[in-house]
Amino acid sequence: RRNASTRPLTRPTSSWLPLGAVVGPIVFTAAWVVLGVVSPGYVLFGVHIAPYSPISQPVSGLGLGVTGPFMNAAFLASGLLVIVGAVGVVRAVPTLRTAERWWCGLALALPGVGSVVDGLFTLEAMVPHLAGFLL
């Protein structure tokens, strides 16, 4: 029999999944801060808005112009991490019944789904972008 102190200190991969719920918002916030500083502005419905201001303009404005590909990638990455984190969180709670697991998982994953939608549809696609924002 092996001594407990000689066992390797490894964790199953699934135990890392809940960290997505923490890392996702960090990725999003870091992208918002960095891109907000370097953004020269953007064009929304033919109107040039410069410079970008986090006080008076939406974060989704960074999804347009030269920062667009990076901010939209951050929306997507953050959303996917939050969804993975939601799955990990509900899997980590063994006392949840099946229905509770599904409802809790759905409630925790919806903001991630909204972020993915916002990464796919920019501010100029107002209706789907708003739907993503509302999630």
PDB file of C-alpha atoms in Angstrom:
ATOM      1  CA  ARG A   1       0.000   0.000   0.000  1.00  0.00           C
ATOM      2  CA  ARG A   2       1.270   3.462  -0.934  1.00  0.00           C
ATOM      3  CA  ASN A   3       1.587   6.201   1.602  1.00  0.00           C
ATOM      4  CA  ALA A   4      -0.716   9.179   0.978  1.00  0.00           C
ATOM      5  CA  SER A   5       2.285  11.513   0.932  1.00  0.00           C
ATOM      6  CA  THR A   6       3.830   9.665  -2.031  1.00  0.00           C
ATOM      7  CA  ARG A   7       0.767   9.952  -4.256  1.00  0.00           C
ATOM      8  CA  PRO A   8       1.157  12.362  -7.149  1.00  0.00           C
ATOM      9  CA  LEU A   9      -0.595  15.684  -6.647  1.00  0.00           C
ATOM     10  CA  THR A  10      -2.564  15.629  -9.876  1.00  0.00           C
ATOM     11  CA  ARG A  11      -6.139  16.615 -10.426  1.00  0.00           C
ATOM     12  CA  PRO A  12      -8.510  15.271 -13.008  1.00  0.00           C
ATOM     13  CA  THR A  13      -8.935  17.604 -15.957  1.00  0.00           C
ATOM     14  CA  SER A  14     -12.575  18.204 -15.081  1.00  0.00           C
ATOM     15  CA  SER A  15     -11.593  19.786 -11.771  1.00  0.00           C
ATOM     16  CA  TRP A  16     -10.017  22.673 -13.695  1.00  0.00           C
ATOM     17  CA  LEU A  17     -13.216  23.451 -15.618  1.00  0.00           C
ATOM     18  CA  PRO A  18     -14.761  25.746 -12.955  1.00  0.00           C
ATOM     19  CA  LEU A  19     -11.791  28.101 -13.344  1.00  0.00           C
ATOM     20  CA  GLY A  20     -13.264  29.155 -16.680  1.00  0.00           C
ATOM     21  CA  ALA A  21     -15.936  31.038 -14.734  1.00  0.00           C
ATOM     22  CA  VAL A  22     -13.157  33.153 -13.223  1.00  0.00           C
ATOM     23  CA  VAL A  23     -10.687  33.365 -16.110  1.00  0.00           C
ATOM     24  CA  GLY A  24     -13.335  34.352 -18.683  1.00  0.00           C
ATOM     25  CA  PRO A  25     -14.234  37.683 -17.056  1.00  0.00           C
ATOM     26  CA  ILE A  26     -10.538  38.395 -16.408  1.00  0.00           C
ATOM     27  CA  VAL A  27      -9.746  37.885 -20.109  1.00  0.00           C
ATOM     28  CA  PHE A  28     -12.630  40.153 -21.080  1.00  0.00           C
ATOM     29  CA  THR A  29     -11.669  42.912 -18.641  1.00  0.00           C
ATOM     30  CA  ALA A  30      -7.997  42.796 -19.644  1.00  0.00           C
ATOM     31  CA  ALA A  31      -8.933  43.106 -23.325  1.00  0.00           C
ATOM     32  CA  TRP A  32     -11.302  45.980 -22.559  1.00  0.00           C
ATOM     33  CA  VAL A  33      -8.647  47.908 -20.623  1.00  0.00           C
ATOM     34  CA  VAL A  34      -5.793  47.344 -23.080  1.00  0.00           C
ATOM     35  CA  LEU A  35      -7.836  47.937 -26.231  1.00  0.00           C
ATOM     36  CA  GLY A  36      -9.561  50.940 -24.674  1.00  0.00           C
ATOM     37  CA  VAL A  37      -6.166  52.553 -24.127  1.00  0.00           C
ATOM     38  CA  VAL A  38      -4.818  51.862 -27.621  1.00  0.00           C
ATOM     39  CA  SER A  39      -8.029  52.424 -29.605  1.00  0.00           C
ATOM     40  CA  PRO A  40      -7.864  55.367 -32.034  1.00  0.00           C
ATOM     41  CA  GLY A  41     -11.672  55.326 -32.236  1.00  0.00           C
ATOM     42  CA  TYR A  42     -14.164  53.631 -34.504  1.00  0.00           C
ATOM     43  CA  VAL A  43     -16.918  54.280 -37.041  1.00  0.00           C
ATOM     44  CA  LEU A  44     -20.498  53.435 -36.045  1.00  0.00           C
ATOM     45  CA  PHE A  45     -23.245  53.872 -38.664  1.00  0.00           C
ATOM     46  CA  GLY A  46     -21.020  56.228 -40.641  1.00  0.00           C
ATOM     47  CA  VAL A  47     -20.123  58.429 -37.665  1.00  0.00           C
ATOM     48  CA  HIS A  48     -16.454  58.538 -36.633  1.00  0.00           C
ATOM     49  CA  ILE A  49     -16.124  58.375 -32.853  1.00  0.00           C
ATOM     50  CA  ALA A  50     -12.698  59.231 -31.471  1.00  0.00           C
ATOM     51  CA  PRO A  51     -11.067  58.798 -29.090  1.00  0.00           C
ATOM     52  CA  TYR A  52     -12.641  55.827 -27.329  1.00  0.00           C
ATOM     53  CA  SER A  53     -13.853  56.628 -23.797  1.00  0.00           C
ATOM     54  CA  PRO A  54     -14.941  53.891 -21.373  1.00  0.00           C
ATOM     55  CA  ILE A  55     -17.038  56.531 -19.576  1.00  0.00           C
ATOM     56  CA  SER A  56     -19.229  57.656 -22.454  1.00  0.00           C
ATOM     57  CA  GLN A  57     -19.063  54.783 -24.966  1.00  0.00           C
ATOM     58  CA  PRO A  58     -20.016  51.120 -24.865  1.00  0.00           C
ATOM     59  CA  VAL A  59     -17.365  48.434 -24.612  1.00  0.00           C
ATOM     60  CA  SER A  60     -18.901  47.004 -27.784  1.00  0.00           C
ATOM     61  CA  GLY A  61     -17.530  50.009 -29.656  1.00  0.00           C
ATOM     62  CA  LEU A  62     -14.113  48.377 -29.364  1.00  0.00           C
ATOM     63  CA  GLY A  63     -15.538  45.587 -31.542  1.00  0.00           C
ATOM     64  CA  LEU A  64     -15.441  48.020 -34.474  1.00  0.00           C
ATOM     65  CA  GLY A  65     -12.475  49.578 -36.248  1.00  0.00           C
ATOM     66  CA  VAL A  66      -8.867  48.454 -35.854  1.00  0.00           C
ATOM     67  CA  THR A  67      -9.485  46.954 -32.408  1.00  0.00           C
ATOM     68  CA  GLY A  68     -12.506  45.015 -33.686  1.00  0.00           C
ATOM     69  CA  PRO A  69     -10.900  41.636 -34.391  1.00  0.00           C
ATOM     70  CA  PHE A  70      -9.202  41.610 -30.999  1.00  0.00           C
ATOM     71  CA  MET A  71     -12.228  42.705 -28.960  1.00  0.00           C
ATOM     72  CA  ASN A  72     -14.525  40.305 -30.795  1.00  0.00           C
ATOM     73  CA  ALA A  73     -12.029  37.495 -30.127  1.00  0.00           C
ATOM     74  CA  ALA A  74     -12.058  38.515 -26.455  1.00  0.00           C
ATOM     75  CA  PHE A  75     -15.882  38.374 -26.428  1.00  0.00           C
ATOM     76  CA  LEU A  76     -15.740  34.871 -27.920  1.00  0.00           C
ATOM     77  CA  ALA A  77     -12.939  33.571 -25.684  1.00  0.00           C
ATOM     78  CA  SER A  78     -14.508  35.025 -22.561  1.00  0.00           C
ATOM     79  CA  GLY A  79     -17.908  33.584 -23.411  1.00  0.00           C
ATOM     80  CA  LEU A  80     -16.546  30.120 -24.125  1.00  0.00           C
ATOM     81  CA  LEU A  81     -14.552  30.150 -20.885  1.00  0.00           C
ATOM     82  CA  VAL A  82     -17.650  31.151 -18.899  1.00  0.00           C
ATOM     83  CA  ILE A  83     -19.676  28.346 -20.524  1.00  0.00           C
ATOM     84  CA  VAL A  84     -16.958  25.806 -19.735  1.00  0.00           C
ATOM     85  CA  GLY A  85     -16.763  27.208 -16.205  1.00  0.00           C
ATOM     86  CA  ALA A  86     -20.529  26.822 -15.754  1.00  0.00           C
ATOM     87  CA  VAL A  87     -20.301  23.172 -16.783  1.00  0.00           C
ATOM     88  CA  GLY A  88     -17.445  22.661 -14.350  1.00  0.00           C
ATOM     89  CA  VAL A  89     -19.254  24.358 -11.494  1.00  0.00           C
ATOM     90  CA  VAL A  90     -22.397  22.241 -11.772  1.00  0.00           C
ATOM     91  CA  ARG A  91     -20.330  19.071 -12.177  1.00  0.00           C
ATOM     92  CA  ALA A  92     -18.421  19.938  -9.004  1.00  0.00           C
ATOM     93  CA  VAL A  93     -21.544  19.989  -6.830  1.00  0.00           C
ATOM     94  CA  PRO A  94     -22.429  16.346  -6.212  1.00  0.00           C
ATOM     95  CA  THR A  95     -25.618  17.059  -4.253  1.00  0.00           C
ATOM     96  CA  LEU A  96     -27.485  18.604  -7.184  1.00  0.00           C
ATOM     97  CA  ARG A  97     -30.291  16.577  -8.690  1.00  0.00           C
ATOM     98  CA  THR A  98     -30.504  16.320 -12.476  1.00  0.00           C
ATOM     99  CA  ALA A  99     -33.082  19.085 -12.951  1.00  0.00           C
ATOM    100  CA  GLU A 100     -31.224  21.397 -10.575  1.00  0.00           C
ATOM    101  CA  ARG A 101     -27.967  20.692 -12.401  1.00  0.00           C
ATOM    102  CA  TRP A 102     -29.509  21.630 -15.765  1.00  0.00           C
ATOM    103  CA  TRP A 103     -31.208  24.797 -14.500  1.00  0.00           C
ATOM    104  CA  CYS A 104     -28.148  25.996 -12.586  1.00  0.00           C
ATOM    105  CA  GLY A 105     -25.868  25.203 -15.505  1.00  0.00           C
ATOM    106  CA  LEU A 106     -28.137  27.075 -17.899  1.00  0.00           C
ATOM    107  CA  ALA A 107     -28.361  30.102 -15.609  1.00  0.00           C
ATOM    108  CA  LEU A 108     -24.586  30.214 -15.178  1.00  0.00           C
ATOM    109  CA  ALA A 109     -23.882  29.676 -18.889  1.00  0.00           C
ATOM    110  CA  LEU A 110     -26.287  32.295 -20.303  1.00  0.00           C
ATOM    111  CA  PRO A 111     -23.901  35.262 -19.819  1.00  0.00           C
ATOM    112  CA  GLY A 112     -21.240  33.267 -21.656  1.00  0.00           C
ATOM    113  CA  VAL A 113     -23.667  32.565 -24.509  1.00  0.00           C
ATOM    114  CA  GLY A 114     -24.434  36.289 -24.632  1.00  0.00           C
ATOM    115  CA  SER A 115     -20.750  37.118 -24.851  1.00  0.00           C
ATOM    116  CA  VAL A 116     -20.313  34.658 -27.731  1.00  0.00           C
ATOM    117  CA  VAL A 117     -23.279  36.255 -29.539  1.00  0.00           C
ATOM    118  CA  ASP A 118     -21.759  39.702 -29.007  1.00  0.00           C
ATOM    119  CA  GLY A 119     -18.463  38.448 -30.410  1.00  0.00           C
ATOM    120  CA  LEU A 120     -20.202  37.170 -33.540  1.00  0.00           C
ATOM    121  CA  PHE A 121     -22.447  40.222 -34.109  1.00  0.00           C
ATOM    122  CA  THR A 122     -20.938  43.690 -33.758  1.00  0.00           C
ATOM    123  CA  LEU A 123     -22.678  46.798 -32.511  1.00  0.00           C
ATOM    124  CA  GLU A 124     -23.791  47.553 -36.077  1.00  0.00           C
ATOM    125  CA  ALA A 125     -25.930  44.374 -36.059  1.00  0.00           C
ATOM    126  CA  MET A 126     -28.053  45.954 -33.359  1.00  0.00           C
ATOM    127  CA  VAL A 127     -30.775  43.325 -32.768  1.00  0.00           C
ATOM    128  CA  PRO A 128     -28.600  40.211 -32.305  1.00  0.00           C
ATOM    129  CA  HIS A 129     -25.992  42.253 -30.441  1.00  0.00           C
ATOM    130  CA  LEU A 130     -28.661  43.542 -28.062  1.00  0.00           C
ATOM    131  CA  ALA A 131     -29.956  39.989 -27.584  1.00  0.00           C
ATOM    132  CA  GLY A 132     -26.428  38.898 -26.626  1.00  0.00           C
ATOM    133  CA  PHE A 133     -26.125  41.846 -24.265  1.00  0.00           C
ATOM    134  CA  LEU A 134     -29.421  40.962 -22.593  1.00  0.00           C
ATOM    135  CA  LEU A 135     -28.264  37.392 -21.961  1.00  0.00           C
TER     136      LEU A 135
END
